[in-house]
Coordinates of C-alpha atoms in Angstrom, one line a residue:
M1 CA -19.6 15.3 -46.0
I2 CA -20.0 17.9 -43.3
P3 CA -23.3 19.1 -43.1
R4 CA -23.9 22.7 -43.7
R5 CA -24.7 24.8 -40.7
L6 CA -28.2 26.4 -40.7
N7 CA -28.2 30.1 -39.7
L8 CA -31.7 30.1 -37.9
P9 CA -32.8 32.9 -35.7
M10 CA -32.2 32.5 -31.9
W11 CA -35.8 32.6 -31.2
L12 CA -36.8 29.7 -33.9
L13 CA -34.0 27.6 -32.4
A14 CA -35.1 28.1 -28.9
A15 CA -38.8 27.4 -29.9
T16 CA -37.8 24.4 -31.9
T17 CA -35.8 23.0 -29.0
L18 CA -38.6 23.6 -26.6
W19 CA -40.9 21.9 -28.9
L20 CA -38.7 18.8 -29.2
I21 CA -38.3 18.7 -25.3
L22 CA -42.0 18.9 -24.6
W23 CA -42.7 16.5 -27.6
A24 CA -40.3 14.0 -26.1
G25 CA -41.7 14.4 -22.8
L26 CA -45.3 13.7 -24.0
L27 CA -44.3 10.6 -25.8
H28 CA -42.3 9.5 -22.7
A29 CA -45.0 10.2 -20.4
A30 CA -47.4 8.2 -22.6
D31 CA -45.4 5.1 -21.8
R32 CA -48.0 2.4 -21.3
M33 CA -47.0 -1.4 -20.8
A34 CA -49.2 -4.4 -20.3
L35 CA -48.5 -8.2 -19.7
V36 CA -51.7 -10.1 -20.8
V37 CA -51.9 -13.8 -20.0
G38 CA -54.6 -16.1 -21.0
N39 CA -54.7 -20.0 -19.8
S40 CA -57.1 -22.5 -21.4
A41 CA -55.6 -25.8 -22.1
Y42 CA -54.8 -27.3 -18.8
G43 CA -53.7 -30.9 -18.6
S44 CA -54.4 -32.0 -15.0
V45 CA -57.4 -30.0 -14.2
T46 CA -60.4 -28.8 -16.1
A47 CA -59.6 -27.1 -19.2
L48 CA -61.4 -23.6 -19.9
E49 CA -62.9 -22.5 -23.1
N50 CA -62.6 -18.6 -23.1
P51 CA -59.5 -17.4 -21.3
V52 CA -57.2 -17.4 -24.7
H53 CA -60.0 -15.6 -26.4
D54 CA -60.4 -13.2 -23.5
A55 CA -56.7 -12.4 -23.2
E56 CA -56.6 -11.9 -27.0
L57 CA -59.5 -9.6 -27.1
I58 CA -57.9 -7.5 -24.2
A59 CA -54.6 -7.4 -25.8
D60 CA -56.1 -6.1 -29.0
S61 CA -58.1 -3.6 -27.0
L62 CA -55.0 -2.4 -25.2
E63 CA -52.9 -2.0 -28.3
E64 CA -55.3 0.3 -29.8
L65 CA -55.3 2.4 -26.7
G66 CA -51.7 2.9 -27.2
F67 CA -50.3 0.0 -24.8
E68 CA -47.2 -1.8 -25.6
V69 CA -48.6 -5.5 -25.1
T70 CA -47.0 -8.8 -24.4
L71 CA -49.4 -11.6 -24.9
I72 CA -48.9 -15.0 -23.4
T73 CA -51.3 -17.8 -23.8
D74 CA -51.4 -21.3 -22.2
A75 CA -48.3 -20.8 -20.1
T76 CA -46.4 -23.3 -18.3
Q77 CA -45.1 -22.3 -14.7
V78 CA -41.8 -21.4 -16.2
E79 CA -43.1 -19.3 -19.0
L80 CA -45.5 -17.4 -16.7
K81 CA -42.7 -16.7 -14.1
R82 CA -40.3 -15.7 -16.9
G83 CA -43.0 -13.5 -18.3
I84 CA -43.7 -11.8 -15.1
A85 CA -39.9 -11.2 -14.5
Q86 CA -39.5 -9.7 -17.8
F87 CA -42.5 -7.4 -17.5
G88 CA -41.0 -6.2 -14.0
R89 CA -37.6 -5.5 -15.7
A90 CA -39.1 -3.5 -18.5
L91 CA -41.4 -1.5 -16.4
R92 CA -38.6 -0.5 -14.1
A93 CA -36.7 0.7 -17.3
K94 CA -39.4 3.2 -17.6
D95 CA -39.7 6.5 -15.5
E96 CA -42.3 7.2 -12.9
S97 CA -45.0 8.5 -15.2
A98 CA -45.2 5.0 -17.0
V99 CA -48.4 2.9 -16.6
G100 CA -48.3 -0.7 -16.0
L101 CA -51.1 -3.2 -16.4
F102 CA -51.3 -6.9 -15.7
Y103 CA -54.4 -8.9 -17.0
Y104 CA -54.9 -12.7 -16.2
A105 CA -57.6 -15.0 -17.6
G106 CA -57.6 -18.7 -16.3
H107 CA -57.8 -20.7 -13.2
G108 CA -57.0 -19.0 -10.1
V109 CA -57.2 -20.2 -6.4
Q110 CA -56.7 -18.8 -2.8
S111 CA -55.2 -20.7 0.1
F112 CA -54.7 -19.3 3.5
G113 CA -55.6 -15.8 2.3
N114 CA -53.2 -15.8 -0.8
N115 CA -54.2 -15.8 -4.5
Y116 CA -52.5 -18.2 -6.9
L117 CA -52.6 -18.1 -10.6
L118 CA -52.6 -21.8 -12.4
P119 CA -50.1 -22.4 -15.2
V120 CA -51.5 -25.1 -17.5
D121 CA -48.9 -27.8 -16.5
V122 CA -50.2 -27.4 -12.8
A123 CA -50.7 -30.6 -10.9
L124 CA -51.4 -31.0 -7.3
S125 CA -52.2 -33.5 -4.8
D126 CA -51.5 -31.7 -1.5
A127 CA -52.4 -28.1 -0.4
A128 CA -48.9 -27.6 0.9
D129 CA -47.3 -27.8 -2.5
L130 CA -49.5 -25.1 -4.1
D131 CA -46.8 -22.3 -3.8
L132 CA -44.4 -24.8 -5.6
V133 CA -46.5 -25.6 -8.9
A134 CA -48.5 -22.4 -9.0
V135 CA -47.6 -18.6 -9.3
E136 CA -48.5 -16.4 -6.3
A137 CA -50.4 -13.2 -7.6
Q138 CA -48.6 -11.2 -5.0
S139 CA -45.5 -11.6 -7.1
V140 CA -47.0 -9.8 -9.9
L141 CA -47.6 -6.7 -7.5
R142 CA -44.1 -6.9 -6.2
Q143 CA -42.5 -6.7 -9.5
M144 CA -44.8 -3.8 -10.4
A145 CA -44.2 -1.9 -7.2
S146 CA -40.6 -2.3 -7.7
A147 CA -40.8 0.1 -10.7
R148 CA -41.9 3.0 -8.4
N149 CA -44.1 4.2 -11.1
A150 CA -47.1 6.2 -10.2
T151 CA -50.1 3.9 -11.7
N152 CA -50.3 0.1 -11.9
I153 CA -53.4 -1.9 -12.8
V154 CA -54.0 -5.6 -12.1
I155 CA -57.1 -7.3 -13.5
L156 CA -57.9 -10.9 -12.7
D157 CA -60.6 -12.9 -14.6
A158 CA -59.5 -15.9 -12.7
C159 CA -62.3 -17.1 -10.3
R160 CA -64.1 -19.5 -12.5
N161 CA -64.2 -22.4 -10.2
N162 CA -62.0 -24.4 -7.7
P163 CA -60.2 -27.0 -10.0
F164 CA -58.8 -28.8 -6.8
V165 CA -62.1 -29.8 -5.2
S166 CA -60.6 -33.3 -4.3
V167 CA -57.6 -31.7 -2.4
A168 CA -58.1 -31.5 1.2
D169 CA -57.7 -28.0 2.8
L170 CA -58.2 -26.4 -0.6
N171 CA -61.9 -25.7 -0.7
D172 CA -62.0 -22.0 -0.6
N173 CA -64.2 -20.5 -3.6
G174 CA -62.9 -17.6 -5.9
L175 CA -60.0 -15.4 -4.9
A176 CA -59.2 -13.4 -1.6
E177 CA -59.0 -9.5 -1.7
M178 CA -55.6 -8.5 -2.1
Q179 CA -53.7 -5.6 -0.2
A180 CA -52.0 -3.5 -2.9
P181 CA -49.1 -0.8 -2.8
T182 CA -50.2 2.8 -3.3
G183 CA -50.9 3.8 -6.7
T184 CA -52.4 0.4 -7.7
F185 CA -56.0 -0.3 -9.1
L186 CA -57.1 -4.0 -8.7
A187 CA -60.1 -5.4 -10.4
Y188 CA -61.6 -8.8 -10.0
A189 CA -64.2 -10.5 -12.3
T190 CA -66.3 -11.2 -9.2
A191 CA -66.5 -10.4 -5.5
P192 CA -64.1 -12.0 -3.1
G193 CA -64.8 -15.7 -2.3
A194 CA -67.3 -15.8 -5.2
V195 CA -67.2 -17.7 -8.6
A196 CA -67.3 -16.0 -11.9
L197 CA -68.9 -17.4 -15.2
D198 CA -66.4 -18.6 -18.1
G199 CA -69.0 -17.4 -20.8
V200 CA -70.8 -19.3 -23.6
E201 CA -70.2 -16.8 -26.5
G202 CA -66.5 -16.8 -26.9
N203 CA -65.7 -14.4 -24.0
S204 CA -66.4 -14.1 -20.3
P205 CA -69.2 -11.7 -19.4
F206 CA -66.5 -9.7 -17.3
T207 CA -64.0 -9.4 -20.1
E208 CA -66.6 -8.7 -22.8
A209 CA -67.8 -5.9 -20.9
L210 CA -64.2 -4.6 -19.9
A211 CA -63.0 -4.5 -23.6
R212 CA -66.1 -2.4 -24.6
E213 CA -66.1 0.1 -21.6
M214 CA -62.3 0.7 -21.5
T215 CA -62.6 2.3 -25.2
V216 CA -65.2 4.9 -24.1
A217 CA -63.7 8.2 -24.5
N218 CA -62.4 10.2 -21.4
Q219 CA -63.9 7.8 -18.9
P220 CA -61.9 7.5 -15.6
I221 CA -61.1 4.0 -14.7
E222 CA -63.3 3.8 -11.7
Q223 CA -66.4 4.7 -13.9
V224 CA -65.1 2.0 -16.5
L225 CA -65.4 -0.8 -13.7
K226 CA -68.6 0.7 -12.4
Q227 CA -70.1 0.4 -16.2
V228 CA -68.5 -3.2 -16.3
R229 CA -70.2 -4.0 -13.0
R230 CA -73.5 -3.0 -14.2
S231 CA -73.1 -4.9 -17.6
V232 CA -72.2 -8.0 -15.8
L233 CA -74.9 -8.0 -13.4
E234 CA -77.4 -7.7 -16.2
A235 CA -75.8 -10.4 -18.4
T236 CA -75.6 -12.8 -15.4
D237 CA -78.9 -11.9 -13.9
G238 CA -77.3 -10.7 -10.7
R239 CA -75.3 -13.8 -10.2
Q240 CA -71.8 -12.1 -10.7
T241 CA -70.6 -8.9 -9.2
P242 CA -67.2 -7.5 -10.6
W243 CA -65.2 -6.1 -7.7
D244 CA -62.4 -3.4 -7.6
S245 CA -60.1 -1.9 -5.0
S246 CA -58.2 1.2 -5.5
S247 CA -55.1 3.0 -4.0
L248 CA -54.6 5.2 -7.1
V249 CA -53.2 8.6 -6.2
S250 CA -53.4 9.8 -9.9
D251 CA -56.2 10.0 -12.4
F252 CA -56.1 7.3 -15.2
V253 CA -58.2 7.1 -18.3
F254 CA -57.8 4.3 -20.9
N255 CA -59.0 6.4 -23.9
R256 CA -58.2 9.9 -23.6
V257 CA -59.6 11.8 -26.4
S258 CA -59.5 15.5 -27.1
F259 CA -62.4 16.8 -29.1
G260 CA -60.8 20.3 -29.2
A261 CA -61.5 22.4 -26.2
E262 CA -63.2 21.1 -23.1
P263 CA -66.8 21.9 -23.6
R264 CA -67.8 25.2 -22.3
S265 CA -71.1 26.1 -24.0
N266 CA -74.5 25.0 -22.3
A267 CA -75.1 23.0 -25.7
A268 CA -71.7 21.1 -25.5
I269 CA -72.3 20.4 -21.7
A270 CA -75.8 19.2 -22.6
E271 CA -74.4 16.8 -25.3
R272 CA -72.0 15.1 -23.1
E273 CA -74.3 14.9 -20.2
L274 CA -77.1 13.4 -22.3
W275 CA -74.5 10.9 -23.6
N276 CA -73.5 9.9 -20.1
L277 CA -77.1 9.6 -18.8
A278 CA -78.1 7.6 -21.9
R279 CA -75.0 5.2 -21.7
E280 CA -75.5 4.6 -18.0
S281 CA -79.4 4.0 -18.5
R282 CA -78.7 1.4 -21.1
D283 CA -82.1 2.1 -22.4
A284 CA -82.9 1.8 -25.9
V285 CA -85.3 5.0 -26.0
Q286 CA -82.8 7.3 -24.4
L287 CA -79.9 6.1 -26.7
M288 CA -82.3 6.6 -29.7
L289 CA -83.3 10.2 -28.4
F290 CA -79.4 11.0 -28.0
L291 CA -78.7 10.0 -31.5
R292 CA -81.8 11.8 -32.9
S293 CA -80.4 15.1 -31.1
Y294 CA -76.7 14.5 -31.6
G295 CA -76.4 12.2 -34.6
K296 CA -72.9 13.6 -35.5
S297 CA -71.6 13.7 -32.0
P298 CA -68.1 12.3 -31.2
Y299 CA -70.1 9.8 -29.0
A300 CA -72.5 8.6 -31.6
A301 CA -70.6 5.6 -32.8
D302 CA -70.5 4.3 -29.3
A303 CA -74.3 5.1 -28.9
R304 CA -75.1 3.0 -32.0
A305 CA -72.9 0.2 -30.8
L306 CA -74.5 0.1 -27.5
L307 CA -78.0 0.3 -29.1
A308 CA -77.4 -2.6 -31.3
E309 CA -75.9 -4.7 -28.2
I310 CA -78.9 -3.9 -26.2
S311 CA -81.4 -4.6 -29.1
H312 CA -79.7 -7.8 -29.9
R313 CA -80.1 -8.9 -26.4
S314 CA -83.6 -8.0 -26.2
N315 CA -84.4 -9.8 -29.4
T316 CA -82.6 -12.9 -28.2
N317 CA -84.4 -12.9 -24.9
E318 CA -87.8 -12.5 -26.5
A319 CA -86.8 -15.4 -29.0
A320 CA -86.0 -17.7 -26.3
Q321 CA -89.4 -16.8 -24.3
G322 CA -91.5 -17.4 -27.5
S323 CA -93.2 -14.1 -26.9
H324 CA -93.2 -10.3 -27.6
P325 CA -93.9 -8.3 -24.4
I326 CA -94.4 -4.6 -24.6
T327 CA -91.1 -3.5 -23.9
D328 CA -88.7 -0.6 -25.2
E329 CA -89.6 -1.5 -28.8
T330 CA -93.0 0.0 -28.5
A331 CA -91.7 3.2 -26.7
M332 CA -89.0 3.4 -29.2
F333 CA -91.5 3.2 -32.1
E334 CA -93.8 5.6 -30.5
A335 CA -90.9 8.1 -30.1
A336 CA -89.6 7.7 -33.5
H337 CA -93.0 8.3 -35.1
N338 CA -93.3 11.4 -33.0
E339 CA -89.9 12.8 -34.2
A340 CA -89.4 14.8 -37.1
G341 CA -87.0 13.5 -39.8
T342 CA -85.9 10.2 -40.6
A343 CA -83.0 9.5 -37.9
A344 CA -85.3 8.3 -35.3
L345 CA -87.2 5.8 -37.7
E346 CA -83.8 4.5 -39.0
A347 CA -82.6 3.9 -35.5
Y348 CA -85.8 1.9 -34.7
L349 CA -85.2 -0.3 -37.8
Q350 CA -81.7 -0.8 -36.9
A351 CA -82.6 -1.7 -33.5
F352 CA -85.5 -4.0 -34.4
P353 CA -85.1 -5.2 -38.0
D354 CA -87.7 -7.8 -37.6
G355 CA -89.9 -5.8 -35.1
R356 CA -93.6 -5.9 -34.9
Y357 CA -93.9 -2.4 -36.3
Q358 CA -91.4 -2.9 -39.1
E359 CA -93.8 -2.3 -42.0
L360 CA -95.3 0.7 -40.5
A361 CA -91.7 2.1 -39.7
E362 CA -90.7 1.3 -43.4
V363 CA -93.8 3.0 -44.9
E364 CA -93.4 6.2 -42.6
L365 CA -89.6 6.3 -43.3
A366 CA -90.3 6.0 -47.2
A367 CA -92.8 8.7 -47.0
R368 CA -90.5 11.1 -45.2
Q369 CA -87.7 10.4 -47.5
T370 CA -90.0 11.3 -50.3
G371 CA -91.6 14.2 -48.8
A372 CA -94.9 12.4 -49.0
G373 CA -95.6 12.9 -45.0
A374 CA -97.7 10.0 -44.6
D375 CA -100.1 9.9 -41.6
L376 CA -100.0 6.4 -39.9
D377 CA -102.6 4.8 -38.2
L378 CA -101.2 4.0 -34.6
G379 CA -104.6 2.3 -33.6
G380 CA -102.8 -1.1 -33.4
V381 CA -99.8 0.1 -31.3
P382 CA -100.2 -0.9 -27.6
A383 CA -100.1 2.0 -25.2
V384 CA -97.0 2.4 -23.1
T385 CA -98.6 2.7 -19.7
T386 CA -95.5 4.4 -18.0
S387 CA -95.0 6.9 -20.7
L388 CA -96.2 10.6 -20.6
M389 CA -95.1 11.2 -24.1
D390 CA -98.6 12.6 -25.2
E391 CA -98.7 15.3 -22.3
P392 CA -97.7 18.8 -23.1
L393 CA -94.1 19.6 -21.7
S394 CA -95.9 22.4 -19.4
E395 CA -97.7 19.6 -17.8
Q396 CA -94.7 17.3 -17.1
I397 CA -92.7 19.8 -14.9
E398 CA -93.4 21.4 -11.5
T399 CA -94.9 24.6 -11.5
G400 CA -92.1 26.9 -11.1
P401 CA -89.3 27.7 -11.4
I402 CA -88.6 26.0 -8.1
S403 CA -85.4 26.3 -6.0
F404 CA -82.9 23.8 -4.8
T405 CA -84.7 23.9 -1.4
S406 CA -88.2 24.0 -2.6
A407 CA -90.6 21.3 -1.2
L408 CA -91.6 19.1 -3.9
K409 CA -95.4 17.9 -4.6
S410 CA -95.8 14.5 -5.8
D411 CA -98.3 11.5 -5.4
L412 CA -95.3 9.4 -4.3
E413 CA -95.6 9.8 -0.3
Q414 CA -91.7 9.0 0.0
V415 CA -91.0 12.1 -2.3
N416 CA -93.7 14.5 -1.4
G417 CA -92.5 17.4 0.9
L418 CA -88.9 16.7 0.2
T419 CA -86.5 19.2 -1.5
L420 CA -84.0 18.3 -4.3
E421 CA -81.3 18.8 -1.8
H422 CA -82.8 16.0 0.4
L423 CA -84.1 13.7 -2.3
V424 CA -80.7 13.0 -3.8
Q425 CA -79.9 11.4 -0.4
Q426 CA -82.8 8.9 -0.4
S427 CA -82.9 5.3 -1.7
P428 CA -84.5 4.9 -5.3
L429 CA -88.1 3.7 -5.4
F430 CA -87.3 1.9 -8.7
P431 CA -84.2 0.2 -10.0
P432 CA -81.6 2.6 -11.5
V433 CA -80.9 0.0 -14.1
A434 CA -83.8 -2.0 -15.7
G435 CA -83.6 -5.6 -14.4
L436 CA -81.0 -4.9 -11.5
P437 CA -81.7 -7.3 -8.7
E438 CA -83.0 -5.5 -5.6
E439 CA -80.3 -6.4 -3.3
Y440 CA -78.0 -4.1 -5.2
W441 CA -80.4 -1.0 -5.1
K442 CA -83.1 -1.4 -2.3
E443 CA -82.5 0.5 0.6
Q444 CA -79.0 2.1 -0.9
S445 CA -78.5 5.7 -1.2
C446 CA -78.4 7.2 -4.5
S447 CA -75.4 9.2 -3.6
N448 CA -73.5 5.8 -3.5
C449 CA -73.5 5.8 -7.1
H450 CA -73.8 9.4 -8.3
N451 CA -71.7 12.4 -7.5
W452 CA -74.8 14.6 -7.0
T453 CA -73.2 17.7 -5.9
R454 CA -75.5 20.8 -6.5
D455 CA -73.2 21.9 -9.4
A456 CA -73.3 18.4 -10.9
L457 CA -77.0 18.4 -10.6
C458 CA -77.4 21.8 -12.3
T459 CA -75.2 20.5 -15.2
Q460 CA -77.8 17.6 -15.5
A461 CA -80.8 19.7 -15.0
R462 CA -79.7 22.0 -17.9
T463 CA -79.8 18.8 -20.3
Y464 CA -83.7 18.7 -19.8
L465 CA -84.1 22.1 -21.2
T466 CA -83.6 20.7 -24.7
A467 CA -86.9 20.1 -26.2
D468 CA -86.0 16.8 -27.7
L469 CA -85.4 15.5 -24.1
Q470 CA -89.0 15.9 -22.8
R471 CA -89.8 12.3 -23.2
S472 CA -86.9 11.3 -21.0
L473 CA -88.8 13.2 -18.1
S474 CA -91.2 10.3 -18.1
K475 CA -88.7 7.6 -17.0
Q476 CA -89.9 5.9 -13.8
H477 CA -86.5 5.5 -11.9
P478 CA -85.2 6.6 -9.6
F479 CA -88.1 8.7 -8.2
G480 CA -91.1 8.2 -10.3
G481 CA -90.1 10.9 -12.7
V482 CA -90.8 13.8 -10.4
M483 CA -86.9 14.3 -9.8
K484 CA -86.3 14.9 -13.4
R485 CA -89.4 17.3 -13.8
A486 CA -88.3 19.1 -10.7
L487 CA -84.8 19.5 -12.1
R488 CA -85.9 20.8 -15.2
S489 CA -88.0 23.4 -13.4
W490 CA -84.8 24.3 -11.4
A491 CA -82.9 24.7 -14.4
T492 CA -85.4 27.2 -15.9
G493 CA -84.6 29.4 -13.0
D494 CA -80.9 29.2 -13.6
C495 CA -80.5 26.6 -10.7
D496 CA -81.2 29.2 -8.0

């Protein structure tokens, strides 16, 4: 049967055609391809516990983010080379807007400055045979570069140890830093020449952090790896530092989410900036305060997940030590007690279900839920020595408003007399992230980690105008709290 011709107005036909073209273009532009490899079951060298689990975790995460994923586990040399070749052909079939990603977990070694990925059937008795029995990592880069697409990402969690310690002339640790074609982002589980940890809880510290951070909404890949680096440093007590190298010429975001229009109001900007600050601080109190202020935020689910992770780690560490030091738990309970409503107390109980203030929190929560308004006796709650929670807000900020070039007044000799303009170029006096080893922040400029332009600082300063945020002004790092109080005063003068 010949279909009946539809008599549509020309403008509607044109609009429909344009919409279809644009929609097809968006679908095509969104092409994302990934080859994920995890090798654990080695025969002739030390088997590894977690790479297959790591590969499965990354594959699942990438599929949720819109990648077309090919997963290969426990690959022989033939299977690994075939997989890389097929991946290259598939990527070449896409247009230049496609994104290619290669992830590898397993044994990897370097020799004469070249990196090699080890298949599970590898066997080696002489270093000269390495390129015959392994797969050169550079071959992956060549396959991806041949597609001439704009963005390629290579992630190697492959530095666990050298399985060939008995082979002469093959005793270099870790992987060598590679030179990548333009448009490539390289990420390593640890620094060149260093050894990464395999992990003891099902996944390596690097992959666990990567799978979590890549799902954060609208976070550039550079920021993803910065957050991964912080997480791994914390999880390994500074023993492992993830590394990355970039020649990207286009912006890339794993999880691009549109919450409608880009935030334009001060309130929307404050919400987004407060989440960024709370997430980067990995501080339970700041996360709780964010949830208290923005419980229905698009970022709230990520905030609750991060709070649960931090609390679990804190409880685990305290149990291992056999003690309960005064930590974020006390500060969190004090903050929750002083907050109106029930959200803060519920967040405390979620974070510390068996905490020292559990009964007090439950009584207070029940009273608020029934409207009884119980007044708890906090005489047994230890004081938080670094907290300024009980001071009036007017006493926590500089007399002002101050300007960007006003000399600051502080009891800290290193800060007193400096302006905000000069302060952001200084080295921090306290660790930017609690527990961060000194070698990663001492004598470093804060501008190494923060894009502290005047406009960016003004955006951050405005977040402190929210009354719910006054407690965050007492945080010691990086400059004893004086910087945050000065920023708040500056914001009251419209960032003059």
